[in-house]
Amino acid sequence: MATVTVENYIKQIYLERLKIKGDVVSMGSIATALEVAPGTATTMVKSLADSELVEYEPRVGVRLKDNGEKMALGLLRRHRLIELFLVKILGLDWSEIHDEAEMLEHVLSDKVMEKIDVLLGRPKIDPHGDPIPSATGMLDERNLVPLNQCEIDLKIKISRITDQQADFLKFLEKNGLMPGVTITIIERNQFADSIMIKIDEGESISLGSAAAKKILVELIS
Amino acid sequence: MATVTVENYIKQIYLERLKIKGDVVSMGSIATALEVAPGTATTMVKSLADSELVEYEPRVGVRLKDNGEKMALGLLRRHRLIELFLVKILGLDWSEIHDEAEMLEHVLSDKVMEKIDVLLGRPKIDPHGDPIPSATGMLDERNLVPLNQCEIDLKIKISRITDQQADFLKFLEKNGLMPGVTITIIERNQFADSIMIKIDEGESISLGSAAAKKILVELIS
DNA sequence: TGCCATACTTTGATTAATCAAAATTATAAA
DNA sequence: TTTATAATTTTGATTAATCAAAGTATGGCA
């Protein structure tokens, strides 16, 4: 049985890989993401390699093997189902569920996860718009566009938030910018690095590109 | 912050104390209950004493201090609320909730526990009939009698099961012997070490005294 | 081509929790 | 009172995870 620490490394390697072009994750990015000393990451990754969860090439980086990928997807599934559960069933705010799920994903039994899955109606998407892998490890990533790369005057739907910092989520919620909401970009200013959006039947808000980049949207045909 | 291990020792010391007359728990009972080597228990208890959670007298035993008692009651509350939650909200069987709760009690945040408490209507009793301590650490133990010490021909109500082994609970469930059910002892045989009980409007079952002792009942006036 | 900054790995220690086995103390029996 | 047995503590090791700091490669720049 994998320890909580092992599970966290595997999940983080998976998440880091999503951010890059290739499929070899650097030691540095792992150490930074997990907030451990570089040497600690090296030691752990070597032991993950001994367990056949990853392939490790010194001075190059690490790549998940099938076992590891399966474990990562399982954890992602747990994490996202738990987040949805915390919002839908227990009524927590979406800004406070991430850290909670981070702990629970290592502890809930498969039996409990199955009950939660059924209770929620086998959902496909979590409260931040992240897709929930199936029990068999299938993950369907939708084709979404960052809000800052969107054209002006089109009707678009907020579909996914890629930053789960509590403060950012609270800001979005206060301004009605949650997944499902439809908006239009009414103005963009390259030099001011900002866009102005208008919520359907609602207010207008100005966003910097750093914030807009974290909001993924879908065009409404 | 106390580790999971520390929490488990504290809780176990509390539970062992309930089983005895005095309030000093022996090292041996702790080691046995937690399934660790005797020396391990000694080491840990000494460190609990350093943390001011217990008083430890070598070769004598250990007694919870106020801090420790508070922690134990907090854990008991979590454990029992979680058990009820697993049965009532997630629909698990009462025979499979103990081990699950054993893990979750160390991980769920106070915020989540409060949501669960509210969702369940601030319950006072868990699925096995164990009382749930209040958030302030109050615990009202009812005055219950072991079934094997009960008089014959009285109407009594099953109120609490003190053994949470899955197999025993499954046996009870299959025979309709769950908290809330009213029964009558229709026969007892000192020498055969058994009693015969009859469920109201239902079947008769014979129980050995070892099993009957684990079923606590209440007289119906 | 050679050097150097940066990224990475190694080394030596530390902490929490554990064990087996040896040493000690207390208890109950003779 | 002495002794044997049972309970407890000590000792010396181990495992998982971590750190700081010292050592080592590698890739780009001069």
Short mmCIF file of C-alpha atoms (C1' of nucleotides) in Angstrom, two decimals:
data_model
loop_
_atom_site.label_atom_id
_atom_site.label_comp_id
_atom_site.label_asym_id
_atom_site.label_seq_id
_atom_site.Cartn_x
_atom_site.Cartn_y
_atom_site.Cartn_z
CA MET A 1 0.00 0.00 0.00
CA ALA A 2 1.31 3.39 -0.98
CA THR A 3 1.81 5.93 1.79
CA VAL A 4 0.18 9.36 1.68
CA THR A 5 3.55 10.81 0.73
CA VAL A 6 4.01 8.45 -2.20
CA GLU A 7 0.50 9.24 -3.40
CA ASN A 8 1.21 12.96 -3.22
CA TYR A 9 4.40 12.66 -5.25
CA ILE A 10 2.68 10.58 -7.91
CA LYS A 11 -0.25 12.97 -8.16
CA GLN A 12 2.07 15.96 -8.35
CA ILE A 13 4.17 14.41 -11.09
CA TYR A 14 0.97 13.88 -13.06
CA LEU A 15 -0.12 17.49 -12.51
CA GLU A 16 3.29 18.91 -13.39
CA ARG A 17 3.33 16.93 -16.60
CA LEU A 18 0.07 18.57 -17.67
CA LYS A 19 1.77 21.94 -17.51
CA ILE A 20 4.57 21.13 -19.93
CA LYS A 21 4.97 20.04 -23.52
CA GLY A 22 6.90 16.76 -23.09
CA ASP A 23 6.28 13.98 -20.61
CA VAL A 24 9.45 14.14 -18.52
CA VAL A 25 8.97 16.17 -15.35
CA SER A 26 11.96 17.95 -13.80
CA MET A 27 13.05 17.25 -10.22
CA GLY A 28 12.99 20.96 -9.50
CA SER A 29 9.32 21.41 -10.36
CA ILE A 30 8.38 18.51 -8.11
CA ALA A 31 10.42 19.81 -5.18
CA THR A 32 8.93 23.29 -5.59
CA ALA A 33 5.35 22.09 -5.93
CA LEU A 34 5.58 19.82 -2.90
CA GLU A 35 7.58 22.35 -0.92
CA VAL A 36 10.41 19.99 -0.06
CA ALA A 37 14.17 20.39 -0.40
CA PRO A 38 15.57 19.32 -3.79
CA GLY A 39 17.44 16.41 -2.26
CA THR A 40 14.26 15.11 -0.69
CA ALA A 41 12.58 14.95 -4.07
CA THR A 42 15.54 13.09 -5.54
CA THR A 43 15.45 10.51 -2.75
CA MET A 44 11.71 9.96 -3.00
CA VAL A 45 11.66 9.75 -6.78
CA LYS A 46 14.39 7.11 -6.68
CA SER A 47 12.26 5.10 -4.34
CA LEU A 48 9.21 5.57 -6.58
CA ALA A 49 11.34 4.18 -9.38
CA ASP A 50 12.21 1.16 -7.23
CA SER A 51 8.47 0.61 -6.80
CA GLU A 52 8.00 0.66 -10.58
CA LEU A 53 5.69 3.65 -10.40
CA VAL A 54 7.94 5.94 -12.43
CA GLU A 55 10.96 5.91 -14.69
CA TYR A 56 13.75 8.07 -13.40
CA GLU A 57 16.73 9.29 -15.35
CA PRO A 58 19.28 11.14 -13.20
CA ARG A 59 19.85 14.78 -14.18
CA VAL A 60 16.96 14.50 -16.62
CA GLY A 61 13.70 13.88 -14.84
CA VAL A 62 10.89 11.50 -14.15
CA ARG A 63 8.07 9.99 -16.16
CA LEU A 64 5.05 8.12 -14.82
CA LYS A 65 4.81 4.44 -15.72
CA ASP A 66 1.40 2.81 -16.25
CA ASN A 67 1.04 1.93 -12.58
CA GLY A 68 1.83 5.48 -11.57
CA GLU A 69 -0.52 7.00 -14.11
CA LYS A 70 -3.30 4.75 -12.90
CA MET A 71 -2.64 5.78 -9.31
CA ALA A 72 -2.61 9.46 -10.26
CA LEU A 73 -5.91 9.22 -12.10
CA GLY A 74 -7.44 7.37 -9.17
CA LEU A 75 -6.37 10.14 -6.85
CA LEU A 76 -7.63 12.83 -9.19
CA ARG A 77 -10.95 11.05 -9.35
CA ARG A 78 -11.14 10.85 -5.58
CA HIS A 79 -10.10 14.46 -5.15
CA ARG A 80 -12.68 15.81 -7.55
CA LEU A 81 -15.53 13.60 -6.41
CA ILE A 82 -14.80 14.63 -2.84
CA GLU A 83 -14.80 18.31 -3.79
CA LEU A 84 -18.18 17.99 -5.43
CA PHE A 85 -19.48 16.03 -2.45
CA LEU A 86 -18.32 18.71 -0.02
CA VAL A 87 -20.15 21.39 -2.00
CA LYS A 88 -23.30 19.53 -2.99
CA ILE A 89 -23.98 17.40 0.07
CA LEU A 90 -22.27 19.19 2.93
CA GLY A 91 -22.72 22.71 1.62
CA LEU A 92 -19.15 23.95 1.95
CA ASP A 93 -18.05 26.91 -0.12
CA TRP A 94 -16.07 26.09 -3.23
CA SER A 95 -13.17 28.17 -1.95
CA GLU A 96 -12.59 25.90 1.04
CA ILE A 97 -12.88 22.44 -0.45
CA HIS A 98 -9.51 21.98 -2.09
CA ASP A 99 -7.40 21.52 1.04
CA GLU A 100 -10.08 19.40 2.63
CA ALA A 101 -10.15 17.07 -0.38
CA GLU A 102 -6.36 16.99 -0.35
CA MET A 103 -6.50 15.13 2.96
CA LEU A 104 -9.57 13.00 2.35
CA GLU A 105 -8.47 11.62 -1.00
CA HIS A 106 -5.90 9.45 0.79
CA VAL A 107 -8.26 8.10 3.39
CA LEU A 108 -11.72 7.36 2.01
CA SER A 109 -12.24 3.70 1.10
CA ASP A 110 -13.30 2.56 -2.34
CA LYS A 111 -16.62 1.56 -0.86
CA VAL A 112 -17.28 5.06 0.41
CA MET A 113 -16.14 6.60 -2.86
CA GLU A 114 -18.60 4.42 -4.73
CA LYS A 115 -21.43 5.54 -2.44
CA ILE A 116 -20.47 9.16 -2.98
CA ASP A 117 -20.29 8.66 -6.74
CA VAL A 118 -23.78 7.18 -6.79
CA LEU A 119 -25.18 9.81 -4.43
CA LEU A 120 -23.93 12.52 -6.78
CA GLY A 121 -25.28 10.74 -9.87
CA ARG A 122 -21.89 9.69 -11.30
CA PRO A 123 -20.88 13.25 -12.10
CA LYS A 124 -18.39 14.14 -14.83
CA ILE A 125 -17.28 17.56 -13.59
CA ASP A 126 -16.28 19.00 -10.24
CA PRO A 127 -17.15 22.44 -8.77
CA HIS A 128 -14.21 24.12 -10.50
CA GLY A 129 -15.11 22.63 -13.84
CA ASP A 130 -12.34 20.02 -13.71
CA PRO A 131 -13.28 16.71 -15.34
CA ILE A 132 -13.65 13.70 -13.05
CA PRO A 133 -11.84 10.59 -14.31
CA SER A 134 -14.03 7.50 -14.54
CA ALA A 135 -13.48 4.58 -12.16
CA THR A 136 -11.57 2.90 -14.98
CA GLY A 137 -9.23 5.86 -15.39
CA MET A 138 -10.77 7.52 -18.44
CA LEU A 139 -10.52 11.30 -18.51
CA ASP A 140 -12.18 13.41 -21.16
CA GLU A 141 -10.54 16.79 -21.35
CA ARG A 142 -12.78 19.31 -23.06
CA ASN A 143 -11.36 21.73 -25.57
CA LEU A 144 -11.46 24.99 -23.67
CA VAL A 145 -9.90 28.37 -24.32
CA PRO A 146 -8.36 30.74 -21.78
CA LEU A 147 -10.55 33.82 -21.42
CA ASN A 148 -7.64 36.13 -22.23
CA GLN A 149 -7.29 34.57 -25.68
CA CYS A 150 -10.93 34.96 -26.57
CA GLU A 151 -12.33 37.15 -29.28
CA ILE A 152 -14.49 40.14 -28.54
CA ASP A 153 -18.30 40.27 -28.74
CA LEU A 154 -18.89 36.51 -28.74
CA LYS A 155 -21.18 34.75 -26.29
CA ILE A 156 -19.03 32.46 -24.19
CA LYS A 157 -19.58 30.23 -21.19
CA ILE A 158 -17.29 30.04 -18.19
CA SER A 159 -16.36 26.37 -17.95
CA ARG A 160 -13.34 25.81 -15.74
CA ILE A 161 -11.17 27.61 -13.20
CA THR A 162 -7.55 26.50 -13.13
CA ASP A 163 -6.48 28.27 -9.93
CA GLN A 164 -7.91 26.93 -6.70
CA GLN A 165 -6.53 29.52 -4.32
CA ALA A 166 -9.30 30.35 -1.86
CA ASP A 167 -8.96 34.12 -2.33
CA PHE A 168 -9.19 33.93 -6.10
CA LEU A 169 -12.24 31.67 -5.93
CA LYS A 170 -13.92 33.98 -3.43
CA PHE A 171 -13.33 36.91 -5.76
CA LEU A 172 -14.87 35.04 -8.67
CA GLU A 173 -17.86 33.97 -6.64
CA LYS A 174 -18.52 37.48 -5.38
CA ASN A 175 -18.58 38.67 -8.96
CA GLY A 176 -20.70 35.85 -10.30
CA LEU A 177 -17.93 34.37 -12.43
CA MET A 178 -18.57 30.69 -11.83
CA PRO A 179 -18.71 27.75 -14.23
CA GLY A 180 -21.95 27.77 -16.21
CA VAL A 181 -22.30 31.53 -16.35
CA THR A 182 -22.39 33.07 -19.83
CA ILE A 183 -20.56 36.27 -20.56
CA THR A 184 -19.30 38.44 -23.41
CA ILE A 185 -15.99 40.25 -23.80
CA ILE A 186 -16.98 43.80 -24.57
CA GLU A 187 -13.58 45.41 -24.72
CA ARG A 188 -9.92 44.50 -24.69
CA ASN A 189 -6.88 46.64 -24.28
CA GLN A 190 -3.59 45.07 -25.27
CA PHE A 191 -1.51 47.80 -23.68
CA ALA A 192 -3.38 48.04 -20.43
CA ASP A 193 -3.22 44.24 -20.34
CA SER A 194 -6.88 44.03 -19.45
CA ILE A 195 -10.25 42.96 -20.78
CA MET A 196 -13.72 44.11 -19.89
CA ILE A 197 -16.40 41.46 -19.71
CA LYS A 198 -20.13 41.63 -19.24
CA ILE A 199 -22.13 38.96 -17.51
CA ASP A 200 -25.36 38.08 -19.33
CA GLU A 201 -28.11 40.29 -17.93
CA GLY A 202 -25.62 41.57 -15.37
CA GLU A 203 -22.65 43.67 -14.49
CA SER A 204 -19.43 44.48 -16.28
CA ILE A 205 -16.09 43.63 -14.75
CA SER A 206 -12.52 44.33 -15.78
CA LEU A 207 -9.91 41.59 -15.53
CA GLY A 208 -6.14 41.59 -15.99
CA SER A 209 -4.77 38.96 -18.31
CA ALA A 210 -3.14 36.99 -15.48
CA ALA A 211 -6.57 36.48 -13.93
CA ALA A 212 -8.35 35.97 -17.26
CA LYS A 213 -5.85 33.27 -18.19
CA LYS A 214 -7.03 31.16 -15.28
CA ILE A 215 -10.62 31.17 -16.53
CA LEU A 216 -11.27 28.67 -19.28
CA VAL A 217 -14.30 29.24 -21.48
CA GLU A 218 -16.30 27.56 -24.19
CA LEU A 219 -17.84 29.25 -27.22
CA ILE A 220 -21.59 29.08 -27.40
CA SER A 221 -22.48 28.38 -31.01
CA MET B 1 -0.78 19.35 16.28
CA ALA B 2 -1.11 15.81 17.52
CA THR B 3 -0.22 13.05 15.06
CA VAL B 4 -2.65 10.27 14.20
CA THR B 5 -0.62 7.96 16.43
CA VAL B 6 -0.82 10.28 19.41
CA GLU B 7 -4.57 10.64 18.91
CA ASN B 8 -4.98 6.89 18.80
CA TYR B 9 -3.07 6.36 22.03
CA ILE B 10 -5.09 9.03 23.82
CA LYS B 11 -8.38 7.64 22.61
CA GLN B 12 -7.37 4.12 23.56
CA ILE B 13 -6.32 5.15 27.05
CA TYR B 14 -9.75 6.73 27.47
CA LEU B 15 -11.51 3.59 26.25
CA GLU B 16 -9.41 1.27 28.41
CA ARG B 17 -10.19 3.36 31.46
CA LEU B 18 -13.92 2.83 30.88
CA LYS B 19 -13.38 -0.90 31.21
CA ILE B 20 -11.83 -0.80 34.66
CA LYS B 21 -12.74 0.35 38.14
CA GLY B 22 -9.95 2.88 38.84
CA ASP B 23 -8.58 5.54 36.55
CA VAL B 24 -5.02 4.31 36.02
CA VAL B 25 -4.65 2.33 32.83
CA SER B 26 -1.95 -0.34 32.58
CA MET B 27 0.74 -0.26 29.92
CA GLY B 28 -0.11 -3.81 28.95
CA SER B 29 -3.73 -3.09 28.09
CA ILE B 30 -2.67 -0.20 25.89
CA ALA B 31 -0.06 -2.24 24.06
CA THR B 32 -2.52 -5.09 23.52
CA ALA B 33 -5.36 -2.86 22.37
CA LEU B 34 -3.18 -0.96 19.91
CA GLU B 35 -1.35 -4.11 18.82
CA VAL B 36 2.12 -2.76 19.45
CA ALA B 37 5.04 -4.24 21.37
CA PRO B 38 5.08 -3.41 25.10
CA GLY B 39 8.21 -1.31 24.75
CA THR B 40 6.57 0.76 22.05
CA ALA B 41 3.71 1.66 24.35
CA THR B 42 6.13 2.65 27.11
CA THR B 43 8.04 4.94 24.76
CA MET B 44 4.92 6.60 23.38
CA VAL B 45 3.29 7.08 26.78
CA LYS B 46 6.42 8.75 28.07
CA SER B 47 6.23 11.16 25.18
CA LEU B 48 2.51 11.77 25.82
CA ALA B 49 3.51 12.66 29.38
CA ASP B 50 6.10 15.13 28.04
CA SER B 51 3.27 16.73 26.06
CA GLU B 52 1.19 17.10 29.25
CA LEU B 53 -1.57 14.91 27.86
CA VAL B 54 -1.21 12.20 30.51
CA GLU B 55 0.37 11.48 33.85
CA TYR B 56 2.64 8.51 33.75
CA GLU B 57 3.97 6.59 36.72
CA PRO B 58 6.52 3.92 35.76
CA ARG B 59 5.51 0.36 36.60
CA VAL B 60 2.07 1.62 37.57
CA GLY B 61 0.27 3.05 34.60
CA VAL B 62 -1.11 6.12 32.93
CA ARG B 63 -3.94 8.54 33.64
CA LEU B 64 -5.37 11.14 31.24
CA LYS B 65 -4.89 14.77 32.19
CA ASP B 66 -7.53 17.37 31.30
CA ASN B 67 -5.97 18.07 27.91
CA GLY B 68 -5.91 14.39 27.09
CA GLU B 69 -9.47 13.80 28.24
CA LYS B 70 -10.63 16.68 26.09
CA MET B 71 -8.81 15.27 23.09
CA ALA B 72 -10.27 11.82 23.69
CA LEU B 73 -13.81 13.15 23.93
CA GLY B 74 -13.28 15.17 20.75
CA LEU B 75 -12.17 12.03 18.93
CA LEU B 76 -15.05 10.00 20.30
CA ARG B 77 -17.43 12.68 19.10
CA ARG B 78 -15.87 12.65 15.64
CA HIS B 79 -15.84 8.88 15.49
CA ARG B 80 -19.48 8.49 16.42
CA LEU B 81 -20.78 11.35 14.29
CA ILE B 82 -18.89 9.92 11.34
CA GLU B 83 -20.35 6.46 11.94
CA LEU B 84 -23.87 7.85 11.95
CA PHE B 85 -23.11 9.88 8.85
CA LEU B 86 -21.83 6.83 7.01
CA VAL B 87 -25.01 4.92 7.79
CA LYS B 88 -27.60 7.66 7.42
CA ILE B 89 -26.24 9.69 4.54
CA LEU B 90 -24.05 7.29 2.59
CA GLY B 91 -25.99 4.14 3.33
CA LEU B 92 -23.17 1.91 4.53
CA ASP B 93 -23.97 -1.10 6.67
CA TRP B 94 -23.40 -0.65 10.40
CA SER B 95 -20.97 -3.55 10.36
CA GLU B 96 -18.53 -1.75 8.07
CA ILE B 97 -18.45 1.74 9.50
CA HIS B 98 -16.15 1.30 12.50
CA ASP B 99 -12.87 0.93 10.63
CA GLU B 100 -13.85 3.62 8.18
CA ALA B 101 -14.54 6.07 11.00
CA GLU B 102 -11.29 5.06 12.64
CA MET B 103 -9.43 6.64 9.74
CA LEU B 104 -11.69 9.61 9.08
CA GLU B 105 -11.82 10.84 12.68
CA HIS B 106 -8.23 12.05 12.33
CA VAL B 107 -8.71 13.84 9.05
CA LEU B 108 -12.05 15.64 8.83
CA SER B 109 -11.84 19.34 9.66
CA ASP B 110 -13.92 20.97 12.37
CA LYS B 111 -15.81 22.78 9.65
CA VAL B 112 -16.82 19.53 7.99
CA MET B 113 -17.72 17.96 11.33
CA GLU B 114 -20.02 20.88 12.07
CA LYS B 115 -21.75 20.47 8.70
CA ILE B 116 -22.21 16.77 9.36
CA ASP B 117 -23.55 17.45 12.85
CA VAL B 118 -26.12 19.87 11.45
CA LEU B 119 -27.06 17.59 8.55
CA LEU B 120 -27.78 14.81 11.05
CA GLY B 121 -29.76 17.11 13.33
CA ARG B 122 -27.21 17.24 16.17
CA PRO B 123 -27.73 13.61 17.09
CA LYS B 124 -27.05 12.22 20.56
CA ILE B 125 -26.53 8.56 19.72
CA ASP B 126 -24.63 6.65 17.04
CA PRO B 127 -25.72 3.52 15.11
CA HIS B 128 -24.43 1.19 17.83
CA GLY B 129 -26.25 3.11 20.55
CA ASP B 130 -23.08 4.80 21.81
CA PRO B 131 -23.65 8.34 23.08
CA ILE B 132 -22.10 11.17 21.06
CA PRO B 133 -20.22 13.72 23.22
CA SER B 134 -21.30 17.31 22.66
CA ALA B 135 -18.95 19.78 20.97
CA THR B 136 -18.07 21.03 24.46
CA GLY B 137 -17.11 17.57 25.65
CA MET B 138 -20.22 16.61 27.61
CA LEU B 139 -21.13 12.95 27.50
CA ASP B 140 -24.32 11.58 29.01
CA GLU B 141 -23.97 7.90 29.66
CA ARG B 142 -27.33 6.24 30.08
CA ASN B 143 -27.89 3.70 32.77
CA LEU B 144 -28.04 0.48 30.82
CA VAL B 145 -27.96 -3.17 31.87
CA PRO B 146 -26.19 -6.05 30.09
CA LEU B 147 -28.76 -8.39 28.63
CA ASN B 148 -27.27 -11.38 30.47
CA GLN B 149 -28.03 -9.75 33.83
CA CYS B 150 -31.64 -9.03 33.05
CA GLU B 151 -34.64 -10.57 34.73
CA ILE B 152 -36.97 -12.87 32.92
CA ASP B 153 -40.35 -11.94 31.43
CA LEU B 154 -39.81 -8.15 31.42
CA LYS B 155 -40.25 -5.99 28.33
CA ILE B 156 -36.84 -4.54 27.53
CA LYS B 157 -35.40 -2.45 24.74
CA ILE B 158 -32.07 -3.10 23.04
CA SER B 159 -30.14 0.13 23.47
CA ARG B 160 -26.45 -0.33 22.82
CA ILE B 161 -23.99 -2.83 21.36
CA THR B 162 -20.55 -2.80 22.94
CA ASP B 163 -18.75 -5.00 20.43
CA GLN B 164 -18.18 -3.55 16.99
CA GLN B 165 -16.69 -6.57 15.28
CA ALA B 166 -18.22 -6.75 11.81
CA ASP B 167 -19.20 -10.41 12.14
CA PHE B 168 -20.99 -9.92 15.43
CA LEU B 169 -22.89 -6.92 14.10
CA LYS B 170 -23.88 -8.81 10.96
CA PHE B 171 -25.20 -11.62 13.12
CA LEU B 172 -27.26 -9.20 15.20
CA GLU B 173 -28.64 -7.46 12.13
CA LYS B 174 -29.64 -10.73 10.49
CA ASN B 175 -31.58 -11.62 13.63
CA GLY B 176 -33.19 -8.23 14.08
CA LEU B 177 -31.30 -7.45 17.28
CA MET B 178 -30.59 -3.79 16.71
CA PRO B 179 -30.92 -0.76 18.98
CA GLY B 180 -34.55 0.26 19.37
CA VAL B 181 -35.96 -3.26 19.10
CA THR B 182 -37.99 -4.46 22.12
CA ILE B 183 -37.64 -8.01 23.38
CA THR B 184 -38.40 -10.25 26.33
CA ILE B 185 -36.24 -12.89 28.00
CA ILE B 186 -38.41 -15.96 28.04
CA GLU B 187 -36.02 -18.44 29.54
CA ARG B 188 -32.64 -18.62 31.16
CA ASN B 189 -30.44 -21.54 31.96
CA GLN B 190 -27.58 -20.86 34.39
CA PHE B 191 -25.86 -24.14 33.72
CA ALA B 192 -26.14 -24.08 29.95
CA ASP B 193 -24.91 -20.51 30.20
CA SER B 194 -27.58 -19.32 27.81
CA ILE B 195 -30.77 -17.30 27.61
CA MET B 196 -33.67 -17.49 25.22
CA ILE B 197 -35.15 -14.20 24.07
CA LYS B 198 -38.18 -13.35 22.00
CA ILE B 199 -38.41 -10.34 19.76
CA ASP B 200 -41.71 -8.50 20.05
CA GLU B 201 -44.07 -9.93 17.47
CA GLY B 202 -41.20 -12.02 16.15
CA GLU B 203 -38.86 -14.92 16.51
CA SER B 204 -37.10 -16.46 19.47
CA ILE B 205 -33.33 -16.68 19.61
CA SER B 206 -30.93 -18.29 22.04
CA LEU B 207 -27.81 -16.41 23.10
CA GLY B 208 -24.79 -17.43 25.15
CA SER B 209 -23.90 -15.14 28.02
CA ALA B 210 -20.74 -13.91 26.30
CA ALA B 211 -22.87 -12.56 23.46
CA ALA B 212 -25.68 -11.34 25.70
CA LYS B 213 -23.19 -9.39 27.79
CA LYS B 214 -22.34 -7.25 24.79
CA ILE B 215 -25.95 -6.17 24.35
CA LEU B 216 -27.02 -3.41 26.71
CA VAL B 217 -30.71 -2.95 27.34
CA GLU B 218 -33.13 -0.60 29.03
CA LEU B 219 -36.22 -1.59 30.95
CA ILE B 220 -39.48 -0.36 29.52
CA SER B 221 -41.60 0.82 32.43
"C1'" DT C 1 37.09 25.56 -26.03
"C1'" DG C 2 36.70 26.46 -21.44
"C1'" DC C 3 34.28 28.20 -17.55
"C1'" DC C 4 30.41 29.01 -14.56
"C1'" DA C 5 25.78 29.31 -12.91
"C1'" DT C 6 22.08 26.49 -12.20
"C1'" DA C 7 20.01 22.20 -11.46
"C1'" DC C 8 20.60 18.11 -9.45
"C1'" DT C 9 22.55 14.43 -6.36
"C1'" DT C 10 24.98 12.84 -2.28
"C1'" DT C 11 26.06 12.77 2.42
"C1'" DG C 12 25.27 12.87 7.18
"C1'" DA C 13 21.75 13.96 10.61
"C1'" DT C 14 17.16 14.23 12.62
"C1'" DT C 15 12.33 12.90 14.03
"C1'" DA C 16 8.45 9.76 14.73
"C1'" DA C 17 7.17 5.26 15.26
"C1'" DT C 18 8.14 0.90 15.54
"C1'" DC C 19 10.41 -4.01 16.89
"C1'" DA C 20 13.10 -7.80 19.27
"C1'" DA C 21 15.44 -9.06 22.89
"C1'" DA C 22 17.79 -8.12 27.19
"C1'" DA C 23 17.35 -6.10 31.76
"C1'" DT C 24 14.64 -4.82 35.62
"C1'" DT C 25 10.98 -4.68 38.99
"C1'" DA C 26 6.97 -6.20 41.33
"C1'" DT C 27 3.80 -9.85 42.74
"C1'" DA C 28 2.32 -13.88 44.26
"C1'" DA C 29 3.50 -18.46 45.72
"C1'" DA C 30 6.16 -21.55 48.38
"C1'" DT D 1 11.75 -14.72 53.34
"C1'" DT D 2 13.05 -16.26 49.08
"C1'" DT D 3 12.07 -17.18 44.52
"C1'" DA D 4 9.82 -17.71 40.15
"C1'" DT D 5 6.60 -15.53 36.98
"C1'" DA D 6 4.60 -11.86 34.80
"C1'" DA D 7 4.64 -7.04 33.62
"C1'" DT D 8 7.29 -3.36 32.37
"C1'" DT D 9 11.29 -0.72 30.84
"C1'" DT D 10 15.66 -0.27 28.37
"C1'" DT D 11 18.63 -0.83 24.64
"C1'" DG D 12 20.01 -1.00 20.03
"C1'" DA D 13 18.17 -1.18 15.33
"C1'" DT D 14 15.09 -0.17 11.52
"C1'" DT D 15 12.01 2.42 8.22
"C1'" DA D 16 9.97 6.51 6.10
"C1'" DA D 17 10.46 11.14 5.38
"C1'" DT D 18 12.74 14.97 5.85
"C1'" DC D 19 16.71 18.91 5.94
"C1'" DA D 20 21.17 21.51 5.27
"C1'" DA D 21 25.12 21.68 3.16
"C1'" DA D 22 28.64 19.82 0.30
"C1'" DG D 23 29.66 17.76 -4.09
"C1'" DT D 24 28.84 17.07 -9.21
"C1'" DA D 25 27.09 17.58 -13.97
"C1'" DT D 26 25.45 20.20 -18.01
"C1'" DG D 27 24.27 23.70 -21.05
"C1'" DG D 28 25.01 28.00 -22.66
"C1'" DC D 29 27.91 32.01 -22.97
"C1'" DA D 30 32.21 34.25 -23.67
#
